[in-house]
């Protein structure tokens, strides 16, 4: 049976090149893999670095205001190209498209296609309709047409893959617009998830990240609160799967059986990303987060009791409406107690349509920035302290398929430890590991954001993931613009 929205390959699109510009979360990056898979199946090809793509697709985010500014700024950059080349096409999808719909065309009438979060599979057909009718196409669905994982995919990494367990969210956080754009939670069956995990592993991946807007609520659709823990254990039985991660859980739904599954399943990694948002009970209540600081700290304590070497990362919002100095101090106090490896910190961004946008006592940008800076400084100190704990130890690092900012021109590469630390490590240039291989290196120093191994690896273990990465490199060459990565910066650099 043909995939929805997939054109039969033919002269109309054969050989037309594309790039996908992705903003936002891992769910968006995963959707980009599906968008790319659809386009490749329809006959498009990935653009090469240094070339002018025939199609640019924006997969957008609506969580923060600067995402709007970024999109429309990039659309303006492409306007002259569109005016001079009518065959050049622009498509806008994702959460902002679901939110703004026709208003995108009003602001940027040269956009060819606007599609939402629920009808990714329609993109190839919409592009062709726009070309034939010479008119913008806007198609937004209010409910999911096809679960994204039923669509073809072009995965960004040959050795590491995302697998979604659910889409949508049943929470009603007052600052968040995502449930309105992604819909209520819909869970996949366990068999569908495991079959996809096995297929990704069979293709060469050795690392999988299970994704959901509220990943540990998995099972709510079919009434099994223990479903996520069972799923983790089942992933532990899959031959060839070395690393299992998941994000993002919600403290409300985090149960002891998940902690037990993490501790008892060897390939589930000792890292937990647990969004906090605020350390103040009053602000958590105003956010409608349905847990309080004691509940949150209790989860962290249980995780560390069961998995002593586990690292914890989190998300925090500063400047939520009504946040007092005392509320902010409560967040600082909790951060000191929790000792996060990293905290992804955001200044509150008012999103139209959310309850928080109309709350009284909005915080000024000056106060918000002052608090953000104070929290960032504190977390940097803590992150440095946490990373210093592994100096002198030997760590297994899964070699990444990207360079760190300081790797260029130096004989070193980048990767992640099992507990999610970013690691830069020296290599023997005559015997470098491949992306997807696993190395053991001795950590010699640390900074707040990464750890460093200044000596060549103690050992290099060639993996199936490394084999897959090498095969992918031969297939696409070194100049392909990979999906899910920023690409317009490359185009702008030549303008």
Short mmCIF file of C-alpha atoms in Angstrom, two decimals, residues 70-331:
data_model
loop_
_atom_site.label_atom_id
_atom_site.label_comp_id
_atom_site.label_asym_id
_atom_site.label_seq_id
_atom_site.Cartn_x
_atom_site.Cartn_y
_atom_site.Cartn_z
CA UNK A 70 13.63 33.42 13.23
CA UNK A 71 11.16 31.94 10.76
CA UNK A 72 10.00 35.21 9.25
CA UNK A 73 13.56 36.51 9.10
CA UNK A 74 14.62 33.46 7.11
CA UNK A 75 11.57 33.67 4.88
CA UNK A 76 12.48 37.28 4.06
CA UNK A 77 15.98 36.13 3.16
CA UNK A 78 14.54 33.66 0.64
CA UNK A 79 12.02 36.11 -0.90
CA UNK A 80 14.38 37.48 -3.60
CA UNK A 81 15.27 33.93 -4.68
CA UNK A 82 11.57 33.08 -4.96
CA UNK A 83 10.90 36.22 -7.02
CA UNK A 84 13.68 35.47 -9.47
CA UNK A 85 13.06 31.71 -9.69
CA UNK A 86 9.37 30.67 -9.78
CA UNK A 87 10.35 26.99 -9.70
CA UNK A 88 11.96 27.41 -6.29
CA UNK A 89 9.54 26.29 -3.56
CA UNK A 90 9.17 27.07 0.16
CA UNK A 91 7.12 25.02 2.63
CA UNK A 92 6.39 25.77 6.29
CA UNK A 93 5.30 23.01 8.67
CA UNK A 94 5.42 22.13 12.36
CA UNK A 95 3.90 23.74 15.42
CA UNK A 96 3.98 27.36 14.23
CA UNK A 97 2.25 26.35 11.01
CA UNK A 98 -0.41 24.54 13.05
CA UNK A 99 -0.86 27.71 15.14
CA UNK A 100 -0.64 30.49 12.54
CA UNK A 101 -2.12 28.67 9.54
CA UNK A 102 -3.24 31.16 6.83
CA UNK A 103 -1.56 34.10 8.58
CA UNK A 104 1.80 32.75 7.38
CA UNK A 105 0.67 33.33 3.80
CA UNK A 106 -0.55 36.81 4.71
CA UNK A 107 2.87 37.74 6.08
CA UNK A 108 4.86 35.84 3.43
CA UNK A 109 2.63 35.38 0.36
CA UNK A 110 5.46 33.75 -1.58
CA UNK A 111 5.34 30.62 0.61
CA UNK A 112 4.08 27.69 -1.47
CA UNK A 113 2.84 25.28 1.22
CA UNK A 114 1.75 25.49 4.85
CA UNK A 115 1.12 22.12 6.55
CA UNK A 116 0.55 21.22 10.19
CA UNK A 117 1.69 18.72 12.76
CA UNK A 118 -1.09 16.26 11.96
CA UNK A 119 -0.62 15.88 8.19
CA UNK A 120 3.09 15.60 7.50
CA UNK A 121 2.33 12.89 4.95
CA UNK A 122 0.50 15.38 2.73
CA UNK A 123 3.59 17.48 1.95
CA UNK A 124 4.65 15.97 -1.42
CA UNK A 125 1.11 16.21 -2.81
CA UNK A 126 0.71 19.79 -1.54
CA UNK A 127 3.98 20.82 -3.18
CA UNK A 128 2.88 19.39 -6.50
CA UNK A 129 -0.56 21.03 -6.20
CA UNK A 130 1.09 24.39 -5.50
CA UNK A 131 3.28 23.96 -8.58
CA UNK A 132 0.39 23.03 -10.89
CA UNK A 133 -2.10 25.59 -9.60
CA UNK A 134 0.55 28.29 -9.11
CA UNK A 135 -1.10 29.16 -5.78
CA UNK A 136 -0.22 28.74 -2.11
CA UNK A 137 -1.62 25.63 -0.45
CA UNK A 138 -2.64 25.68 3.23
CA UNK A 139 -3.75 22.39 4.75
CA UNK A 140 -4.10 22.05 8.51
CA UNK A 141 -5.77 19.06 10.15
CA UNK A 142 -7.12 19.16 13.68
CA UNK A 143 -6.37 15.53 14.42
CA UNK A 144 -3.65 13.09 13.45
CA UNK A 145 -4.06 11.53 10.00
CA UNK A 146 -1.28 8.97 10.26
CA UNK A 147 1.09 8.22 13.11
CA UNK A 148 4.39 9.78 11.94
CA UNK A 149 6.27 6.51 12.38
CA UNK A 150 4.19 4.91 9.62
CA UNK A 151 5.79 7.32 7.15
CA UNK A 152 9.15 6.72 5.43
CA UNK A 153 12.17 8.22 7.17
CA UNK A 154 15.63 9.44 6.32
CA UNK A 155 17.35 9.26 9.67
CA UNK A 156 19.93 11.90 10.49
CA UNK A 157 22.28 9.44 12.14
CA UNK A 158 23.17 5.98 10.89
CA UNK A 159 23.97 4.69 14.37
CA UNK A 160 21.55 6.54 16.66
CA UNK A 161 17.80 6.85 16.15
CA UNK A 162 14.68 8.37 17.65
CA UNK A 163 11.56 6.27 18.06
CA UNK A 164 8.35 7.96 19.18
CA UNK A 165 6.14 6.08 21.63
CA UNK A 166 3.32 8.64 21.57
CA UNK A 167 2.28 11.98 20.16
CA UNK A 168 0.40 14.78 21.87
CA UNK A 169 0.02 15.61 25.55
CA UNK A 170 -2.80 15.50 28.10
CA UNK A 171 -1.22 18.01 30.47
CA UNK A 172 -2.50 21.57 30.79
CA UNK A 173 0.60 23.54 31.81
CA UNK A 174 -0.40 27.19 31.72
CA UNK A 175 2.73 28.32 29.83
CA UNK A 176 2.69 25.65 27.12
CA UNK A 177 1.02 25.80 23.73
CA UNK A 178 2.14 22.34 22.60
CA UNK A 179 -1.02 20.38 23.60
CA UNK A 180 -3.13 22.77 21.52
CA UNK A 181 -0.88 22.14 18.51
CA UNK A 182 0.02 18.47 18.91
CA UNK A 183 -3.34 17.31 20.29
CA UNK A 184 -4.17 14.89 23.09
CA UNK A 185 -1.85 12.00 23.82
CA UNK A 186 -2.08 9.05 21.46
CA UNK A 187 -0.01 5.97 22.26
CA UNK A 188 1.41 3.47 19.82
CA UNK A 189 1.08 -0.21 20.58
CA UNK A 190 4.05 -1.82 22.26
CA UNK A 191 4.49 -4.20 19.32
CA UNK A 192 4.64 -1.31 16.82
CA UNK A 193 7.27 0.48 18.91
CA UNK A 194 9.41 -2.61 19.39
CA UNK A 195 9.16 -3.52 15.71
CA UNK A 196 10.43 -0.06 14.77
CA UNK A 197 13.24 -0.27 17.34
CA UNK A 198 14.27 -3.65 15.92
CA UNK A 199 14.14 -2.30 12.36
CA UNK A 200 16.31 0.68 13.28
CA UNK A 201 18.79 -1.61 15.06
CA UNK A 202 18.81 -4.00 12.08
CA UNK A 203 19.75 -1.01 9.88
CA UNK A 204 22.86 -0.43 12.00
CA UNK A 205 21.80 1.74 14.94
CA UNK A 206 23.17 0.87 18.36
CA UNK A 207 21.50 3.72 20.28
CA UNK A 208 17.79 4.54 20.51
CA UNK A 209 16.00 7.45 22.19
CA UNK A 210 12.33 6.87 22.99
CA UNK A 211 10.38 10.09 22.46
CA UNK A 212 7.13 11.53 23.75
CA UNK A 213 5.86 14.91 24.88
CA UNK A 214 5.33 13.12 28.20
CA UNK A 215 7.12 9.87 27.51
CA UNK A 216 6.52 8.13 30.84
CA UNK A 217 2.75 8.66 30.59
CA UNK A 218 2.90 6.02 27.87
CA UNK A 219 0.07 3.56 28.46
CA UNK A 220 -2.58 6.12 29.40
CA UNK A 221 -4.38 5.35 26.12
CA UNK A 222 -4.86 1.71 27.06
CA UNK A 223 -4.99 2.00 30.85
CA UNK A 224 -1.61 0.53 31.87
CA UNK A 225 0.43 2.74 34.20
CA UNK A 226 3.28 0.25 34.09
CA UNK A 227 3.55 0.22 30.30
CA UNK A 228 6.61 2.44 30.02
CA UNK A 229 8.67 0.43 32.51
CA UNK A 230 7.72 -2.75 30.63
CA UNK A 231 8.75 -1.11 27.36
CA UNK A 232 12.18 -0.23 28.74
CA UNK A 233 12.70 -3.82 29.86
CA UNK A 234 11.62 -5.14 26.44
CA UNK A 235 14.16 -2.81 24.79
CA UNK A 236 16.76 -4.46 27.00
CA UNK A 237 16.07 -7.77 25.26
CA UNK A 238 16.84 -6.50 21.75
CA UNK A 239 20.12 -7.92 20.47
CA UNK A 240 22.57 -5.31 19.21
CA UNK A 241 20.94 -2.37 21.01
CA UNK A 242 23.65 -0.94 23.25
CA UNK A 243 22.16 2.32 24.52
CA UNK A 244 18.56 3.24 25.33
CA UNK A 245 17.56 6.77 26.34
CA UNK A 246 14.20 8.51 26.70
CA UNK A 247 12.80 12.02 26.92
CA UNK A 248 11.03 13.85 28.27
CA UNK A 249 9.30 12.44 31.32
CA UNK A 250 6.97 14.34 33.66
CA UNK A 251 7.49 14.15 37.44
CA UNK A 252 3.77 13.56 37.97
CA UNK A 253 3.86 10.27 36.07
CA UNK A 254 7.30 9.11 37.14
CA UNK A 255 6.87 5.81 38.99
CA UNK A 256 9.16 3.56 40.98
CA UNK A 257 8.86 0.77 38.41
CA UNK A 258 10.55 3.03 35.82
CA UNK A 259 13.45 3.60 38.21
CA UNK A 260 13.72 -0.17 38.75
CA UNK A 261 13.66 -0.77 35.00
CA UNK A 262 16.43 1.80 34.49
CA UNK A 263 18.56 0.21 37.21
CA UNK A 264 18.00 -3.39 36.13
CA UNK A 265 18.19 -3.06 32.34
CA UNK A 266 21.87 -2.84 31.34
CA UNK A 267 21.37 -0.97 28.06
CA UNK A 268 19.17 1.75 29.60
CA UNK A 269 21.62 4.58 30.18
CA UNK A 270 22.28 6.11 33.64
CA UNK A 271 20.91 9.52 32.74
CA UNK A 272 17.55 11.13 33.44
CA UNK A 273 16.26 14.33 31.90
CA UNK A 274 13.53 15.49 34.31
CA UNK A 275 12.01 18.94 33.65
CA UNK A 276 11.68 20.99 36.86
CA UNK A 277 10.46 24.39 35.50
CA UNK A 278 10.50 26.00 38.97
CA UNK A 279 11.65 25.26 42.50
CA UNK A 280 8.78 27.23 44.02
CA UNK A 281 5.60 25.38 45.01
CA UNK A 282 3.60 28.54 44.42
CA UNK A 283 4.89 28.92 40.85
CA UNK A 284 4.52 25.20 40.14
CA UNK A 285 0.88 25.52 41.14
CA UNK A 286 0.43 28.57 38.91
CA UNK A 287 2.07 26.62 36.09
CA UNK A 288 -0.37 23.77 36.76
CA UNK A 289 2.53 21.33 37.00
CA UNK A 290 0.73 18.92 39.41
CA UNK A 291 3.80 18.13 41.56
CA UNK A 292 5.74 20.09 44.18
CA UNK A 293 9.42 20.45 45.04
CA UNK A 294 9.39 17.63 47.62
CA UNK A 295 7.94 15.21 45.08
CA UNK A 296 10.58 16.24 42.55
CA UNK A 297 13.49 15.90 44.97
CA UNK A 298 12.09 12.57 46.13
CA UNK A 299 12.30 11.19 42.58
CA UNK A 300 15.90 12.38 42.23
CA UNK A 301 16.81 10.79 45.55
CA UNK A 302 15.28 7.43 44.54
CA UNK A 303 17.06 7.49 41.18
CA UNK A 304 20.42 8.09 42.83
CA UNK A 305 19.80 5.41 45.44
CA UNK A 306 19.10 2.85 42.70
CA UNK A 307 21.62 4.17 40.14
CA UNK A 308 24.42 5.88 42.12
CA UNK A 309 26.28 7.13 39.04
CA UNK A 310 23.22 8.55 37.28
CA UNK A 311 23.34 12.11 36.03
CA UNK A 312 20.30 14.38 36.03
CA UNK A 313 19.52 17.18 33.58
CA UNK A 314 16.52 19.47 33.64
CA UNK A 315 14.57 22.39 32.16
CA UNK A 316 13.88 25.59 34.15
CA UNK A 317 11.82 28.68 33.34
CA UNK A 318 12.67 31.98 35.04
CA UNK A 319 10.40 35.00 35.19
CA UNK A 320 7.05 33.19 35.11
CA UNK A 321 4.21 35.63 35.91
CA UNK A 322 4.04 36.35 39.64
CA UNK A 323 7.50 34.93 40.40
CA UNK A 324 8.75 36.79 43.48
CA UNK A 325 12.31 37.07 44.74
CA UNK A 326 11.45 34.36 47.26
CA UNK A 327 10.11 32.09 44.50
CA UNK A 328 13.27 32.55 42.48
CA UNK A 329 15.41 31.87 45.56
CA UNK A 330 13.51 28.60 46.01
CA UNK A 331 14.60 27.62 42.51
#
